[in-house]
């Protein structure tokens, strides 16, 4: 059976954060001044932008690896709030991650 094809602005209801390596938490997340993020979790990137810091494996340092979820969910940046599960961006990142890794590290958002 072939995979369903979705328009760029459509959401694939079959995609779930519960079955994902938290791929979006490997992306660069720019933190805005109004974001309530604890500042010890951020750093400056080479362009001088404030971004979420990443750990040595490439994930955002706010990922709680014991509970497998965002440890600052209520305080997460606006850009994280806008990242829609199953959206085209989500699907693209998951596809790229699948291609580039041999299974990856099992990490899931709750
Ligand atoms: S939003 Fe998409 S990429 Fe991010 S954890 Fe959920 S399914 Fe994975
Ligand atoms: S702040 Fe939370 S939701 Fe945003 S990238 Fe980090 S772990 Fe993921």
PDB file of N, CA, C and O and ligand atoms in Angstrom, residues 24-27 29 37 52 60-64 69-73 76-77 80 109, ligand 2:
ATOM      1  N   UNK A  24      11.540  17.378  15.876  1.00  0.00           N
ATOM      2  CA  UNK A  24      11.474  18.850  15.820  1.00  0.00           C
ATOM      3  C   UNK A  24      12.306  19.486  16.933  1.00  0.00           C
ATOM      4  O   UNK A  24      12.680  20.655  16.829  1.00  0.00           O
ATOM      5  N   UNK A  25      12.614  18.735  17.966  1.00  0.00           N
ATOM      6  CA  UNK A  25      13.420  19.272  19.066  1.00  0.00           C
ATOM      7  C   UNK A  25      14.907  19.214  18.751  1.00  0.00           C
ATOM      8  O   UNK A  25      15.748  19.487  19.614  1.00  0.00           O
ATOM      9  N   UNK A  26      15.248  18.856  17.524  1.00  0.00           N
ATOM     10  CA  UNK A  26      16.629  18.929  17.036  1.00  0.00           C
ATOM     11  C   UNK A  26      16.829  20.176  16.158  1.00  0.00           C
ATOM     12  O   UNK A  26      17.955  20.489  15.775  1.00  0.00           O
ATOM     13  N   UNK A  27      15.743  20.840  15.834  1.00  0.00           N
ATOM     14  CA  UNK A  27      15.843  22.015  14.964  1.00  0.00           C
ATOM     15  C   UNK A  27      16.337  23.227  15.754  1.00  0.00           C
ATOM     16  O   UNK A  27      16.288  23.255  16.981  1.00  0.00           O
ATOM     17  N   UNK A  29      15.769  26.510  17.378  1.00  0.00           N
ATOM     18  CA  UNK A  29      14.596  27.204  17.905  1.00  0.00           C
ATOM     19  C   UNK A  29      15.037  28.587  18.390  1.00  0.00           C
ATOM     20  O   UNK A  29      15.763  28.708  19.379  1.00  0.00           O
ATOM     21  N   UNK A  37      10.966  31.344  28.460  1.00  0.00           N
ATOM     22  CA  UNK A  37      11.904  30.230  28.590  1.00  0.00           C
ATOM     23  C   UNK A  37      12.955  30.536  29.671  1.00  0.00           C
ATOM     24  O   UNK A  37      13.508  31.637  29.699  1.00  0.00           O
ATOM     25  N   UNK A  52      17.451  27.986  21.672  1.00  0.00           N
ATOM     26  CA  UNK A  52      17.492  26.901  22.647  1.00  0.00           C
ATOM     27  C   UNK A  52      18.823  26.161  22.473  1.00  0.00           C
ATOM     28  O   UNK A  52      19.255  25.870  21.354  1.00  0.00           O
ATOM     29  N   UNK A  60      17.372  19.470  21.859  1.00  0.00           N
ATOM     30  CA  UNK A  60      17.171  20.622  22.735  1.00  0.00           C
ATOM     31  C   UNK A  60      17.422  20.182  24.182  1.00  0.00           C
ATOM     32  O   UNK A  60      16.972  19.111  24.604  1.00  0.00           O
ATOM     33  N   UNK A  61      18.102  21.022  24.952  1.00  0.00           N
ATOM     34  CA  UNK A  61      18.409  20.654  26.339  1.00  0.00           C
ATOM     35  C   UNK A  61      17.155  20.621  27.219  1.00  0.00           C
ATOM     36  O   UNK A  61      17.207  20.103  28.336  1.00  0.00           O
ATOM     37  N   UNK A  62      16.049  21.136  26.725  1.00  0.00           N
ATOM     38  CA  UNK A  62      14.822  21.102  27.507  1.00  0.00           C
ATOM     39  C   UNK A  62      14.083  19.775  27.378  1.00  0.00           C
ATOM     40  O   UNK A  62      13.089  19.557  28.076  1.00  0.00           O
ATOM     41  N   UNK A  63      14.537  18.901  26.497  1.00  0.00           N
ATOM     42  CA  UNK A  63      13.903  17.576  26.421  1.00  0.00           C
ATOM     43  C   UNK A  63      14.271  16.796  27.677  1.00  0.00           C
ATOM     44  O   UNK A  63      15.446  16.643  28.003  1.00  0.00           O
ATOM     45  N   UNK A  64      13.249  16.341  28.408  1.00  0.00           N
ATOM     46  CA  UNK A  64      13.456  15.512  29.590  1.00  0.00           C
ATOM     47  C   UNK A  64      13.562  14.066  29.113  1.00  0.00           C
ATOM     48  O   UNK A  64      12.562  13.449  28.742  1.00  0.00           O
ATOM     49  N   UNK A  69       9.683  13.902  27.351  1.00  0.00           N
ATOM     50  CA  UNK A  69       8.788  14.995  26.994  1.00  0.00           C
ATOM     51  C   UNK A  69       9.499  16.329  27.190  1.00  0.00           C
ATOM     52  O   UNK A  69      10.603  16.374  27.726  1.00  0.00           O
ATOM     53  N   UNK A  70       8.855  17.378  26.729  1.00  0.00           N
ATOM     54  CA  UNK A  70       9.407  18.722  26.897  1.00  0.00           C
ATOM     55  C   UNK A  70       9.292  19.095  28.373  1.00  0.00           C
ATOM     56  O   UNK A  70       8.195  19.151  28.921  1.00  0.00           O
ATOM     57  N   UNK A  71      10.413  19.363  28.993  1.00  0.00           N
ATOM     58  CA  UNK A  71      10.412  19.640  30.438  1.00  0.00           C
ATOM     59  C   UNK A  71       9.915  21.041  30.764  1.00  0.00           C
ATOM     60  O   UNK A  71       9.684  21.359  31.934  1.00  0.00           O
ATOM     61  N   UNK A  72       9.775  21.886  29.738  1.00  0.00           N
ATOM     62  CA  UNK A  72       9.292  23.255  29.990  1.00  0.00           C
ATOM     63  C   UNK A  72       8.047  23.519  29.134  1.00  0.00           C
ATOM     64  O   UNK A  72       7.885  24.612  28.598  1.00  0.00           O
ATOM     65  N   UNK A  73       7.200  22.510  29.033  1.00  0.00           N
ATOM     66  CA  UNK A  73       6.073  22.587  28.097  1.00  0.00           C
ATOM     67  C   UNK A  73       5.268  23.877  28.256  1.00  0.00           C
ATOM     68  O   UNK A  73       4.921  24.528  27.268  1.00  0.00           O
ATOM     69  N   UNK A  76       7.454  26.805  26.953  1.00  0.00           N
ATOM     70  CA  UNK A  76       8.188  26.610  25.700  1.00  0.00           C
ATOM     71  C   UNK A  76       8.043  27.837  24.793  1.00  0.00           C
ATOM     72  O   UNK A  76       7.050  28.574  24.888  1.00  0.00           O
ATOM     73  N   UNK A  77       9.019  28.036  23.899  1.00  0.00           N
ATOM     74  CA  UNK A  77       8.985  29.206  23.014  1.00  0.00           C
ATOM     75  C   UNK A  77       7.780  29.188  22.075  1.00  0.00           C
ATOM     76  O   UNK A  77       7.224  28.133  21.755  1.00  0.00           O
ATOM     77  N   UNK A  80       7.869  26.791  19.141  1.00  0.00           N
ATOM     78  CA  UNK A  80       7.514  25.395  19.428  1.00  0.00           C
ATOM     79  C   UNK A  80       5.991  25.240  19.469  1.00  0.00           C
ATOM     80  O   UNK A  80       5.448  24.219  19.057  1.00  0.00           O
ATOM     81  N   UNK A 109       8.049  12.835  22.583  1.00  0.00           N
ATOM     82  CA  UNK A 109       7.364  13.888  23.321  1.00  0.00           C
ATOM     83  C   UNK A 109       6.074  13.305  23.876  1.00  0.00           C
ATOM     84  O   UNK A 109       5.442  12.476  23.262  1.00  0.00           O
TER      85      UNK A 109
HETATM   86  S1  LIG B   2      11.549  23.888  24.171  1.00  0.00           S
HETATM   87 FE1  LIG B   2      10.498  21.920  24.364  1.00  0.00          FE
HETATM   88  S2  LIG B   2       9.201  21.706  22.533  1.00  0.00           S
HETATM   89 FE2  LIG B   2      10.739  23.342  22.135  1.00  0.00          FE
HETATM   90  S3  LIG B   2      12.448  22.308  21.103  1.00  0.00           S
HETATM   91 FE3  LIG B   2      12.899  22.327  23.305  1.00  0.00          FE
HETATM   92  S4  LIG B   2      12.098  20.370  24.113  1.00  0.00           S
HETATM   93 FE4  LIG B   2      11.192  20.717  22.076  1.00  0.00          FE
END
